Amino acid sequence: MDLTEKKLKLENVNSLELLGSNDSHLELIQERFDALVTIRGESVIIRGVSSEVEKIEKTIKEMVYILNKNSQLTKRDVETILDIVTDGNENYNANQDVILFTKNDSIKAKNAGQKEYIKMVRQNDLVFAIGPAGTGKTYLAVAFAAAALKRKEVQKIVLTRPAVEAGESLGFLPGDFREKIDPYLRPLYDALEEMISADKLKTYLERGTIEIIPLAYMRGRTLNNSYVILDEAQNSSAVQMKMFLTRLGSNSKAIVTGDVTQIDLPTKKSSGLVQIQDILKSVKGVGFTYFEKSDVVRHKLVRDIIDAYEKFSCNGVKDSQKSESNKDEHFPSVNHEEETLSLM
């Protein structure tokens, strides 16, 4: 999808009256569209898909007309203009590949696997994204949540991860609770910082509009009007997975991401992400999307590294089997003796 940029000159216009106190009128426009609107001096720069850019241009021109005509522009005036301009286009982005417009770019599908991911998320309230590192599972999940918050489809974003080593390691780390868990949650912060301005993100975090917590702290909660993301879900136990999924309240959506080849749980525990694929495979409203190493969108070396590990793992199994075979050939009497002893 091609992006368009349009620049409008605000000549002989009271910018404060036009944009509203603290840019409140501008925020009304941003809430209705995914396109980005920025003010630079006496210029308004609109960047996004062409159809949205045209609608925003019409909106701003109508705002200028009303302001010049009435010598004032109210919030109700702006809302009325927006209703007229956007009438009948509520589902405009329903079939588009763009998830979110950021300050400098747009976040959209980069390959067939990500397109399927977008389709699955738009069709279901609960989606499991499973695949290797670097395929964009977490990044796109956070983008979905940020876009839903921007459009006021939800009131809150909750991002969580299992802190696998929390039982023993966190207590020995320096600092307060937040400083102890930050290393586990840092990838989620990194994604948010690319999508939301620093000031707005700080406000969201302080107000609890965006909450980033370890999975263990989800117990006992009901999350209404929320977009909930469970990252690194392969390290959640079956009990934790059930606990997480049953937190969903009314008007909430959830995305669960993970890589079943990177399970760090103790051997006695089974991964909740592995088990859930059988449990929920037939439940309506639940979608599963799977990524392959060909879907990796990080540095080109990441795909090669994954491939190298897979080959090493296969060769390791073969070498182990060969070693066992050689052991049988060199020590037949020992094996026979042990076998005889076991039968006595």
mmCIF file of N, CA, C and O in Angstrom, residues 127-191:
data_model
loop_
_atom_site.group_PDB
_atom_site.id
_atom_site.type_symbol
_atom_site.label_atom_id
_atom_site.label_comp_id
_atom_site.label_asym_id
_atom_site.label_seq_id
_atom_site.Cartn_x
_atom_site.Cartn_y
_atom_site.Cartn_z
ATOM 1 N N VAL A 127 -6.098 -15.109 19.423
ATOM 2 C CA VAL A 127 -5.225 -15.647 18.374
ATOM 3 C C VAL A 127 -3.908 -16.119 18.983
ATOM 4 O O VAL A 127 -3.328 -15.437 19.839
ATOM 5 N N PHE A 128 -3.457 -17.281 18.532
ATOM 6 C CA PHE A 128 -2.160 -17.820 18.922
ATOM 7 C C PHE A 128 -1.217 -17.700 17.728
ATOM 8 O O PHE A 128 -1.511 -18.231 16.651
ATOM 9 N N ALA A 129 -0.110 -16.994 17.915
ATOM 10 C CA ALA A 129 0.900 -16.833 16.869
ATOM 11 C C ALA A 129 2.133 -17.618 17.284
ATOM 12 O O ALA A 129 2.795 -17.282 18.269
ATOM 13 N N ILE A 130 2.436 -18.660 16.540
ATOM 14 C CA ILE A 130 3.485 -19.592 16.927
ATOM 15 C C ILE A 130 4.534 -19.686 15.830
ATOM 16 O O ILE A 130 4.201 -19.877 14.657
ATOM 17 N N GLY A 131 5.800 -19.540 16.216
ATOM 18 C CA GLY A 131 6.854 -19.630 15.215
ATOM 19 C C GLY A 131 8.182 -19.156 15.755
ATOM 20 O O GLY A 131 8.291 -18.731 16.908
ATOM 21 N N PRO A 132 9.219 -19.212 14.938
ATOM 22 C CA PRO A 132 10.582 -18.887 15.394
ATOM 23 C C PRO A 132 10.784 -17.406 15.667
ATOM 24 O O PRO A 132 9.966 -16.558 15.297
ATOM 25 N N ALA A 133 11.886 -17.103 16.314
ATOM 26 C CA ALA A 133 12.238 -15.715 16.620
ATOM 27 C C ALA A 133 12.424 -14.919 15.339
ATOM 28 O O ALA A 133 12.859 -15.450 14.317
ATOM 29 N N GLY A 134 12.082 -13.628 15.414
ATOM 30 C CA GLY A 134 12.324 -12.742 14.288
ATOM 31 C C GLY A 134 11.232 -12.674 13.251
ATOM 32 O O GLY A 134 11.382 -12.026 12.217
ATOM 33 N N THR A 135 10.096 -13.319 13.495
ATOM 34 C CA THR A 135 9.009 -13.316 12.514
ATOM 35 C C THR A 135 8.003 -12.187 12.746
ATOM 36 O O THR A 135 7.055 -12.043 11.979
ATOM 37 N N GLY A 136 8.210 -11.393 13.789
ATOM 38 C CA GLY A 136 7.332 -10.249 14.034
ATOM 39 C C GLY A 136 6.109 -10.562 14.870
ATOM 40 O O GLY A 136 5.185 -9.745 14.952
ATOM 41 N N LYS A 137 6.076 -11.712 15.513
ATOM 42 C CA LYS A 137 4.902 -12.115 16.300
ATOM 43 C C LYS A 137 4.559 -11.087 17.373
ATOM 44 O O LYS A 137 3.425 -10.613 17.472
ATOM 45 N N THR A 138 5.542 -10.773 18.210
ATOM 46 C CA THR A 138 5.320 -9.852 19.327
ATOM 47 C C THR A 138 5.137 -8.425 18.840
ATOM 48 O O THR A 138 4.226 -7.710 19.292
ATOM 49 N N TYR A 139 5.975 -7.992 17.923
ATOM 50 C CA TYR A 139 5.936 -6.614 17.433
ATOM 51 C C TYR A 139 4.569 -6.282 16.833
ATOM 52 O O TYR A 139 3.972 -5.243 17.143
ATOM 53 N N LEU A 140 4.059 -7.173 15.995
ATOM 54 C CA LEU A 140 2.759 -6.929 15.376
ATOM 55 C C LEU A 140 1.628 -7.028 16.394
ATOM 56 O O LEU A 140 0.644 -6.297 16.303
ATOM 57 N N ALA A 141 1.774 -7.909 17.377
ATOM 58 C CA ALA A 141 0.759 -8.011 18.429
ATOM 59 C C ALA A 141 0.634 -6.688 19.183
ATOM 60 O O ALA A 141 -0.470 -6.203 19.448
ATOM 61 N N VAL A 142 1.779 -6.091 19.517
ATOM 62 C CA VAL A 142 1.769 -4.796 20.213
ATOM 63 C C VAL A 142 1.173 -3.721 19.302
ATOM 64 O O VAL A 142 0.433 -2.843 19.760
ATOM 65 N N ALA A 143 1.455 -3.798 18.009
ATOM 66 C CA ALA A 143 0.892 -2.826 17.063
ATOM 67 C C ALA A 143 -0.632 -2.944 17.002
ATOM 68 O O ALA A 143 -1.344 -1.930 16.958
ATOM 69 N N PHE A 144 -1.148 -4.160 16.994
ATOM 70 C CA PHE A 144 -2.600 -4.369 17.020
ATOM 71 C C PHE A 144 -3.207 -3.710 18.260
ATOM 72 O O PHE A 144 -4.245 -3.036 18.185
ATOM 73 N N ALA A 145 -2.577 -3.915 19.397
ATOM 74 C CA ALA A 145 -3.084 -3.370 20.649
ATOM 75 C C ALA A 145 -3.041 -1.839 20.639
ATOM 76 O O ALA A 145 -3.995 -1.172 21.048
ATOM 77 N N ALA A 146 -1.918 -1.284 20.164
ATOM 78 C CA ALA A 146 -1.776 0.175 20.118
ATOM 79 C C ALA A 146 -2.807 0.792 19.182
ATOM 80 O O ALA A 146 -3.381 1.856 19.471
ATOM 81 N N ALA A 147 -3.073 0.138 18.051
ATOM 82 C CA ALA A 147 -4.064 0.643 17.103
ATOM 83 C C ALA A 147 -5.464 0.604 17.703
ATOM 84 O O ALA A 147 -6.256 1.540 17.531
ATOM 85 N N ALA A 148 -5.775 -0.475 18.429
ATOM 86 C CA ALA A 148 -7.097 -0.587 19.062
ATOM 87 C C ALA A 148 -7.290 0.477 20.132
ATOM 88 O O ALA A 148 -8.375 1.045 20.285
ATOM 89 N N LEU A 149 -6.230 0.769 20.879
ATOM 90 C CA LEU A 149 -6.300 1.814 21.906
ATOM 91 C C LEU A 149 -6.475 3.180 21.246
ATOM 92 O O LEU A 149 -7.267 4.008 21.715
ATOM 93 N N LYS A 150 -5.769 3.405 20.177
ATOM 94 C CA LYS A 150 -5.853 4.686 19.464
ATOM 95 C C LYS A 150 -7.263 4.912 18.935
ATOM 96 O O LYS A 150 -7.790 6.033 18.995
ATOM 97 N N ARG A 151 -7.903 3.853 18.436
ATOM 98 C CA ARG A 151 -9.254 3.981 17.884
ATOM 99 C C ARG A 151 -10.333 3.896 18.964
ATOM 100 O O ARG A 151 -11.517 3.894 18.663
ATOM 101 N N LYS A 152 -9.889 3.772 20.210
ATOM 102 C CA LYS A 152 -10.792 3.673 21.370
ATOM 103 C C LYS A 152 -11.697 2.447 21.309
ATOM 104 O O LYS A 152 -12.807 2.445 21.831
ATOM 105 N N GLU A 153 -11.186 1.390 20.676
ATOM 106 C CA GLU A 153 -11.899 0.119 20.675
ATOM 107 C C GLU A 153 -11.740 -0.578 22.021
ATOM 108 O O GLU A 153 -12.563 -1.407 22.404
ATOM 109 N N VAL A 154 -10.644 -0.266 22.715
ATOM 110 C CA VAL A 154 -10.397 -0.773 24.068
ATOM 111 C C VAL A 154 -9.958 0.399 24.937
ATOM 112 O O VAL A 154 -9.571 1.460 24.427
ATOM 113 N N GLN A 155 -10.010 0.186 26.243
ATOM 114 C CA GLN A 155 -9.608 1.233 27.178
ATOM 115 C C GLN A 155 -8.250 0.959 27.811
ATOM 116 O O GLN A 155 -7.700 1.823 28.493
ATOM 117 N N LYS A 156 -7.725 -0.236 27.561
ATOM 118 C CA LYS A 156 -6.511 -0.628 28.279
ATOM 119 C C LYS A 156 -5.739 -1.658 27.477
ATOM 120 O O LYS A 156 -6.322 -2.454 26.733
ATOM 121 N N ILE A 157 -4.411 -1.629 27.615
ATOM 122 C CA ILE A 157 -3.543 -2.663 27.056
ATOM 123 C C ILE A 157 -2.813 -3.340 28.207
ATOM 124 O O ILE A 157 -2.257 -2.666 29.073
ATOM 125 N N VAL A 158 -2.837 -4.658 28.208
ATOM 126 C CA VAL A 158 -2.105 -5.420 29.223
ATOM 127 C C VAL A 158 -1.134 -6.346 28.503
ATOM 128 O O VAL A 158 -1.538 -7.194 27.705
ATOM 129 N N LEU A 159 0.160 -6.169 28.768
ATOM 130 C CA LEU A 159 1.201 -6.994 28.175
ATOM 131 C C LEU A 159 1.856 -7.819 29.273
ATOM 132 O O LEU A 159 2.232 -7.291 30.315
ATOM 133 N N THR A 160 1.993 -9.102 29.035
ATOM 134 C CA THR A 160 2.547 -9.961 30.083
ATOM 135 C C THR A 160 3.455 -11.033 29.501
ATOM 136 O O THR A 160 3.310 -11.430 28.340
ATOM 137 N N ARG A 161 4.379 -11.474 30.336
ATOM 138 C CA ARG A 161 5.314 -12.539 29.979
ATOM 139 C C ARG A 161 5.559 -13.401 31.206
ATOM 140 O O ARG A 161 5.582 -12.882 32.315
ATOM 141 N N PRO A 162 5.790 -14.690 31.015
ATOM 142 C CA PRO A 162 6.198 -15.508 32.161
ATOM 143 C C PRO A 162 7.662 -15.242 32.502
ATOM 144 O O PRO A 162 8.508 -15.215 31.604
ATOM 145 N N ALA A 163 7.945 -14.972 33.775
ATOM 146 C CA ALA A 163 9.335 -14.824 34.233
ATOM 147 C C ALA A 163 9.774 -16.183 34.734
ATOM 148 O O ALA A 163 9.634 -16.516 35.906
ATOM 149 N N VAL A 164 10.308 -16.969 33.831
ATOM 150 C CA VAL A 164 10.587 -18.374 34.130
ATOM 151 C C VAL A 164 11.477 -18.546 35.339
ATOM 152 O O VAL A 164 11.288 -19.430 36.156
ATOM 153 N N GLU A 165 12.480 -17.669 35.491
ATOM 154 C CA GLU A 165 13.442 -17.822 36.573
ATOM 155 C C GLU A 165 13.045 -17.053 37.825
ATOM 156 O O GLU A 165 13.800 -16.970 38.785
ATOM 157 N N ALA A 166 11.830 -16.482 37.841
ATOM 158 C CA ALA A 166 11.442 -15.597 38.947
ATOM 159 C C ALA A 166 11.488 -16.281 40.305
ATOM 160 O O ALA A 166 11.763 -15.652 41.323
ATOM 161 N N GLY A 167 11.233 -17.570 40.341
ATOM 162 C CA GLY A 167 11.182 -18.259 41.616
ATOM 163 C C GLY A 167 12.468 -18.194 42.405
ATOM 164 O O GLY A 167 12.465 -18.179 43.626
ATOM 165 N N GLU A 168 13.622 -18.118 41.707
ATOM 166 C CA GLU A 168 14.883 -18.123 42.435
ATOM 167 C C GLU A 168 15.774 -16.930 42.123
ATOM 168 O O GLU A 168 16.511 -16.478 42.973
ATOM 169 N N SER A 169 15.695 -16.415 40.895
ATOM 170 C CA SER A 169 16.680 -15.423 40.486
ATOM 171 C C SER A 169 16.327 -13.989 40.834
ATOM 172 O O SER A 169 17.198 -13.201 41.139
ATOM 173 N N LEU A 170 15.044 -13.617 40.743
ATOM 174 C CA LEU A 170 14.676 -12.216 40.924
ATOM 175 C C LEU A 170 15.086 -11.663 42.270
ATOM 176 O O LEU A 170 15.493 -10.514 42.385
ATOM 177 N N GLY A 171 14.998 -12.472 43.314
ATOM 178 C CA GLY A 171 15.318 -11.986 44.652
ATOM 179 C C GLY A 171 16.764 -11.568 44.815
ATOM 180 O O GLY A 171 17.097 -10.768 45.687
ATOM 181 N N PHE A 172 17.634 -12.090 43.968
ATOM 182 C CA PHE A 172 19.052 -11.774 44.082
ATOM 183 C C PHE A 172 19.464 -10.608 43.193
ATOM 184 O O PHE A 172 20.591 -10.146 43.267
ATOM 185 N N LEU A 173 18.527 -10.137 42.348
ATOM 186 C CA LEU A 173 18.844 -9.003 41.496
ATOM 187 C C LEU A 173 18.739 -7.707 42.294
ATOM 188 O O LEU A 173 17.915 -7.587 43.184
ATOM 189 N N PRO A 174 19.574 -6.692 41.970
ATOM 190 C CA PRO A 174 19.510 -5.419 42.698
ATOM 191 C C PRO A 174 18.287 -4.612 42.294
ATOM 192 O O PRO A 174 17.710 -4.826 41.240
ATOM 193 N N GLY A 175 17.896 -3.674 43.162
ATOM 194 C CA GLY A 175 16.816 -2.753 42.831
ATOM 195 C C GLY A 175 15.468 -3.169 43.375
ATOM 196 O O GLY A 175 15.317 -4.207 44.022
ATOM 197 N N ASP A 176 14.452 -2.309 43.085
ATOM 198 C CA ASP A 176 13.098 -2.582 43.543
ATOM 199 C C ASP A 176 12.422 -3.569 42.599
ATOM 200 O O ASP A 176 13.024 -4.094 41.659
ATOM 201 N N PHE A 177 11.134 -3.802 42.840
ATOM 202 C CA PHE A 177 10.404 -4.801 42.063
ATOM 203 C C PHE A 177 10.442 -4.499 40.567
ATOM 204 O O PHE A 177 10.710 -5.379 39.746
ATOM 205 N N ARG A 178 10.197 -3.221 40.188
ATOM 206 C CA ARG A 178 10.179 -2.847 38.782
ATOM 207 C C ARG A 178 11.540 -3.097 38.129
ATOM 208 O O ARG A 178 11.630 -3.596 37.007
ATOM 209 N N GLU A 179 12.596 -2.769 38.829
ATOM 210 C CA GLU A 179 13.938 -2.962 38.288
ATOM 211 C C GLU A 179 14.274 -4.447 38.147
ATOM 212 O O GLU A 179 15.029 -4.845 37.267
ATOM 213 N N LYS A 180 13.706 -5.269 39.030
ATOM 214 C CA LYS A 180 13.972 -6.702 38.967
ATOM 215 C C LYS A 180 13.308 -7.354 37.752
ATOM 216 O O LYS A 180 13.874 -8.255 37.133
ATOM 217 N N ILE A 181 12.093 -6.913 37.412
ATOM 218 C CA ILE A 181 11.357 -7.585 36.334
ATOM 219 C C ILE A 181 11.586 -6.951 34.965
ATOM 220 O O ILE A 181 11.250 -7.542 33.951
ATOM 221 N N ASP A 182 12.170 -5.747 34.939
ATOM 222 C CA ASP A 182 12.380 -5.067 33.668
ATOM 223 C C ASP A 182 13.122 -5.899 32.629
ATOM 224 O O ASP A 182 12.780 -5.855 31.438
ATOM 225 N N PRO A 183 14.171 -6.658 32.999
ATOM 226 C CA PRO A 183 14.857 -7.458 31.977
ATOM 227 C C PRO A 183 13.936 -8.431 31.258
ATOM 228 O O PRO A 183 14.123 -8.706 30.069
ATOM 229 N N TYR A 184 12.930 -8.962 31.957
ATOM 230 C CA TYR A 184 11.994 -9.897 31.348
ATOM 231 C C TYR A 184 11.002 -9.193 30.430
ATOM 232 O O TYR A 184 10.517 -9.759 29.455
ATOM 233 N N LEU A 185 10.671 -7.940 30.753
ATOM 234 C CA LEU A 185 9.621 -7.216 30.046
ATOM 235 C C LEU A 185 10.159 -6.210 29.033
ATOM 236 O O LEU A 185 9.390 -5.587 28.314
ATOM 237 N N ARG A 186 11.486 -6.046 28.978
ATOM 238 C CA ARG A 186 12.098 -5.035 28.125
ATOM 239 C C ARG A 186 11.663 -5.127 26.664
ATOM 240 O O ARG A 186 11.430 -4.100 26.012
ATOM 241 N N PRO A 187 11.550 -6.323 26.059
ATOM 242 C CA PRO A 187 11.136 -6.395 24.651
ATOM 243 C C PRO A 187 9.782 -5.748 24.390
ATOM 244 O O PRO A 187 9.552 -5.200 23.312
ATOM 245 N N LEU A 188 8.886 -5.800 25.369
ATOM 246 C CA LEU A 188 7.572 -5.191 25.202
ATOM 247 C C LEU A 188 7.676 -3.668 25.241
ATOM 248 O O LEU A 188 7.006 -2.964 24.481
ATOM 249 N N TYR A 189 8.515 -3.159 26.144
ATOM 250 C CA TYR A 189 8.752 -1.713 26.191
ATOM 251 C C TYR A 189 9.357 -1.236 24.868
ATOM 252 O O TYR A 189 8.984 -0.180 24.351
ATOM 253 N N ASP A 190 10.305 -1.997 24.340
ATOM 254 C CA ASP A 190 10.974 -1.608 23.106
ATOM 255 C C ASP A 190 9.972 -1.440 21.965
ATOM 256 O O ASP A 190 10.053 -0.483 21.186
ATOM 257 N N ALA A 191 9.038 -2.378 21.864
ATOM 258 C CA ALA A 191 8.025 -2.300 20.803
ATOM 259 C C ALA A 191 7.138 -1.079 20.984
ATOM 260 O O ALA A 191 6.860 -0.344 20.029
#
